[in-house]
Amino acid sequence: MGRLSMTGLQLGNTVFGRNEELSSLKECYRRSVSGKTEFAFISGHAGIGKSFLTYEFGKHVIMSGGIFLAGKFDQLQQGKPFSALAVAFNGYCGMLMQSSELQKRREVVASKLRSSLGREVYYLTKIIPYLNDILGSEQSDDTFYDDDCVDAQRRLQYLLCQFLEVLSSSYDAPVTLFLDDLQWADSASIAAVTQLLCSTGSSSKQKQFFFVGCHREGIIDSAHPVWALVCRAELLGVSFTSLKLDSMAEDTLNAMVSETLCVLPRLTRTLSNIIYRKSRGNPLFVSQLMLSLNKKNLIFPSLSRRRWEWDNEKIMSQKLPDDVAVFFSQSIADLPSN
């Protein structure tokens, strides 16, 4: 990480200053897969590290034998039902198709889906393309689909929930569903999540399911579909953990800069203080700012001293926008046209 290289500064994947939140997520997950229905929300401003933290948690899920599905809502696709759920399931199906070593697992999933859903399973291929590859050559007639069906969304909702249950039962493994940018979520997707949560454990065949969602702070209100999920969960006594991520403290930021540059913390303190004042401790802003400073040769490798060096005065004089999105836009505009 931060090795002396002429190819530029290399950032790592270490999560800084989020140990408490990561531990809370792991504990919430443990309770959920042990029989207590529970889910988690992570909120914070753009670039604060919500997704980064959740994917770090996802590593824990996978290493402990669980299945981790991840999807992201898009502001431009708010009118498209189940978009993030479709991405999550399609990503998992795509992973199963990547290696011949997973052929046995593909066969198990295909067999159980056909057994559980019959010909209905092919309806899912409309939104999960890789599922068609898993199911193989046997395909349903196009006339099977009825796009004018008034309960099409309800049908897909049911099938998606059944798909998740098949995944869990196939390997006797808990399934974690991570949906990012919940502020752009459609009501159909949230209804599906609600069904999964509120039906967990309602039958003798208990599902092992954990849901974690991320959203930007200050956007979700009482008119938002997620609010209905929270109200429904509270009504049925389903617990949830809410984590709010704040900006990094100065000491945490200094640890990040020190590890990135492979320089002792006492030597990076002045640089970190400057970066903190300019970034306000926003992790994504910090990362992109350091890369930008490296491109401008304000953080540079010194081959004679065999370490990274920097020019505090010139860095201090850099004029930067207050908003991280504006900073990104300007950074993209500065890229070569070719």
PDB file of N, CA, C and O in Angstrom, residues 18 29 31 42 57 63 68 75 84 131 133 193 199 218 230 247 252 259 268 288 296 306 320:
ATOM      1  N   ARG A  18     -13.720   2.442  11.665  1.00  0.00           N
ATOM      2  CA  ARG A  18     -15.081   1.886  11.632  1.00  0.00           C
ATOM      3  C   ARG A  18     -15.176   0.566  12.383  1.00  0.00           C
ATOM      4  O   ARG A  18     -16.100  -0.210  12.154  1.00  0.00           O
ATOM      5  N   TYR A  29     -25.792  -9.451  12.612  1.00  0.00           N
ATOM      6  CA  TYR A  29     -25.852 -10.600  11.707  1.00  0.00           C
ATOM      7  C   TYR A  29     -25.894 -11.907  12.491  1.00  0.00           C
ATOM      8  O   TYR A  29     -26.679 -12.815  12.177  1.00  0.00           O
ATOM      9  N   ARG A  31     -27.007 -12.464  15.495  1.00  0.00           N
ATOM     10  CA  ARG A  31     -28.318 -12.647  16.110  1.00  0.00           C
ATOM     11  C   ARG A  31     -29.353 -13.063  15.063  1.00  0.00           C
ATOM     12  O   ARG A  31     -30.204 -13.915  15.309  1.00  0.00           O
ATOM     13  N   ILE A  42     -27.603   1.596   7.384  1.00  0.00           N
ATOM     14  CA  ILE A  42     -26.410   2.428   7.545  1.00  0.00           C
ATOM     15  C   ILE A  42     -26.660   3.730   6.808  1.00  0.00           C
ATOM     16  O   ILE A  42     -26.975   3.731   5.625  1.00  0.00           O
ATOM     17  N   PHE A  57     -17.939  -5.915   5.628  1.00  0.00           N
ATOM     18  CA  PHE A  57     -18.786  -6.848   6.374  1.00  0.00           C
ATOM     19  C   PHE A  57     -19.115  -8.063   5.514  1.00  0.00           C
ATOM     20  O   PHE A  57     -19.181  -9.196   6.005  1.00  0.00           O
ATOM     21  N   MET A  63     -16.678 -15.493   4.486  1.00  0.00           N
ATOM     22  CA  MET A  63     -15.686 -16.306   5.195  1.00  0.00           C
ATOM     23  C   MET A  63     -16.330 -17.205   6.241  1.00  0.00           C
ATOM     24  O   MET A  63     -15.783 -18.267   6.577  1.00  0.00           O
ATOM     25  N   PHE A  68     -23.568 -13.762   0.103  1.00  0.00           N
ATOM     26  CA  PHE A  68     -23.671 -12.302   0.130  1.00  0.00           C
ATOM     27  C   PHE A  68     -24.130 -11.809  -1.230  1.00  0.00           C
ATOM     28  O   PHE A  68     -23.426 -11.962  -2.227  1.00  0.00           O
ATOM     29  N   GLN A  75     -30.760   6.376  -9.324  1.00  0.00           N
ATOM     30  CA  GLN A  75     -31.734   7.460  -9.381  1.00  0.00           C
ATOM     31  C   GLN A  75     -32.456   7.496 -10.725  1.00  0.00           C
ATOM     32  O   GLN A  75     -33.633   7.845 -10.801  1.00  0.00           O
ATOM     33  N   ALA A  84     -32.493  -3.146  -8.293  1.00  0.00           N
ATOM     34  CA  ALA A  84     -31.351  -3.508  -7.449  1.00  0.00           C
ATOM     35  C   ALA A  84     -31.385  -4.978  -7.055  1.00  0.00           C
ATOM     36  O   ALA A  84     -30.342  -5.637  -6.972  1.00  0.00           O
ATOM     37  N   LEU A 131     -29.459 -16.340 -14.957  1.00  0.00           N
ATOM     38  CA  LEU A 131     -30.233 -17.486 -14.493  1.00  0.00           C
ATOM     39  C   LEU A 131     -30.580 -18.392 -15.667  1.00  0.00           C
ATOM     40  O   LEU A 131     -30.650 -19.615 -15.516  1.00  0.00           O
ATOM     41  N   ASP A 133     -28.690 -19.074 -18.135  1.00  0.00           N
ATOM     42  CA  ASP A 133     -27.521 -19.922 -18.378  1.00  0.00           C
ATOM     43  C   ASP A 133     -27.457 -21.066 -17.376  1.00  0.00           C
ATOM     44  O   ASP A 133     -27.039 -22.178 -17.712  1.00  0.00           O
ATOM     45  N   VAL A 193     -38.480  -6.938   0.195  1.00  0.00           N
ATOM     46  CA  VAL A 193     -37.637  -7.029   1.384  1.00  0.00           C
ATOM     47  C   VAL A 193     -38.502  -7.195   2.629  1.00  0.00           C
ATOM     48  O   VAL A 193     -38.193  -7.994   3.528  1.00  0.00           O
ATOM     49  N   SER A 199     -41.725 -12.526   7.000  1.00  0.00           N
ATOM     50  CA  SER A 199     -42.170 -13.917   6.922  1.00  0.00           C
ATOM     51  C   SER A 199     -41.126 -14.867   7.473  1.00  0.00           C
ATOM     52  O   SER A 199     -41.358 -16.064   7.579  1.00  0.00           O
ATOM     53  N   GLY A 218     -30.768  12.245   5.571  1.00  0.00           N
ATOM     54  CA  GLY A 218     -31.642  13.380   5.352  1.00  0.00           C
ATOM     55  C   GLY A 218     -32.539  13.313   4.140  1.00  0.00           C
ATOM     56  O   GLY A 218     -33.176  14.311   3.793  1.00  0.00           O
ATOM     57  N   VAL A 230     -39.937   0.165   7.882  1.00  0.00           N
ATOM     58  CA  VAL A 230     -39.638   0.360   9.299  1.00  0.00           C
ATOM     59  C   VAL A 230     -40.905   0.236  10.144  1.00  0.00           C
ATOM     60  O   VAL A 230     -40.911  -0.439  11.181  1.00  0.00           O
ATOM     61  N   SER A 247     -17.843  11.685   9.782  1.00  0.00           N
ATOM     62  CA  SER A 247     -16.527  11.881   9.173  1.00  0.00           C
ATOM     63  C   SER A 247     -15.425  11.313  10.075  1.00  0.00           C
ATOM     64  O   SER A 247     -15.615  11.149  11.282  1.00  0.00           O
ATOM     65  N   THR A 252      -7.650   9.356  13.063  1.00  0.00           N
ATOM     66  CA  THR A 252      -7.971   8.270  12.134  1.00  0.00           C
ATOM     67  C   THR A 252      -7.474   8.604  10.738  1.00  0.00           C
ATOM     68  O   THR A 252      -6.906   7.756  10.041  1.00  0.00           O
ATOM     69  N   GLU A 259      -0.474   5.013   6.689  1.00  0.00           N
ATOM     70  CA  GLU A 259      -0.424   3.664   6.114  1.00  0.00           C
ATOM     71  C   GLU A 259      -0.357   3.718   4.592  1.00  0.00           C
ATOM     72  O   GLU A 259       0.322   2.912   3.963  1.00  0.00           O
ATOM     73  N   THR A 268       3.647  12.311   9.130  1.00  0.00           N
ATOM     74  CA  THR A 268       2.535  12.682   8.240  1.00  0.00           C
ATOM     75  C   THR A 268       1.531  13.616   8.919  1.00  0.00           C
ATOM     76  O   THR A 268       0.546  14.021   8.300  1.00  0.00           O
ATOM     77  N   GLN A 288      -9.608  10.563  -2.884  1.00  0.00           N
ATOM     78  CA  GLN A 288      -9.513  11.210  -4.194  1.00  0.00           C
ATOM     79  C   GLN A 288      -8.593  12.423  -4.161  1.00  0.00           C
ATOM     80  O   GLN A 288      -7.908  12.722  -5.142  1.00  0.00           O
ATOM     81  N   LYS A 296      -0.720  15.791  -9.456  1.00  0.00           N
ATOM     82  CA  LYS A 296      -0.165  17.143  -9.607  1.00  0.00           C
ATOM     83  C   LYS A 296       1.261  17.233  -9.093  1.00  0.00           C
ATOM     84  O   LYS A 296       1.839  18.323  -9.033  1.00  0.00           O
ATOM     85  N   ARG A 306      14.007   7.326  -0.695  1.00  0.00           N
ATOM     86  CA  ARG A 306      13.278   6.058  -0.716  1.00  0.00           C
ATOM     87  C   ARG A 306      11.984   6.121   0.101  1.00  0.00           C
ATOM     88  O   ARG A 306      11.665   5.241   0.895  1.00  0.00           O
ATOM     89  N   LEU A 320     -10.104  24.114  -3.295  1.00  0.00           N
ATOM     90  CA  LEU A 320     -10.966  22.963  -3.535  1.00  0.00           C
ATOM     91  C   LEU A 320     -12.412  23.301  -3.220  1.00  0.00           C
ATOM     92  O   LEU A 320     -12.690  24.069  -2.299  1.00  0.00           O
TER      93      LEU A 320
END
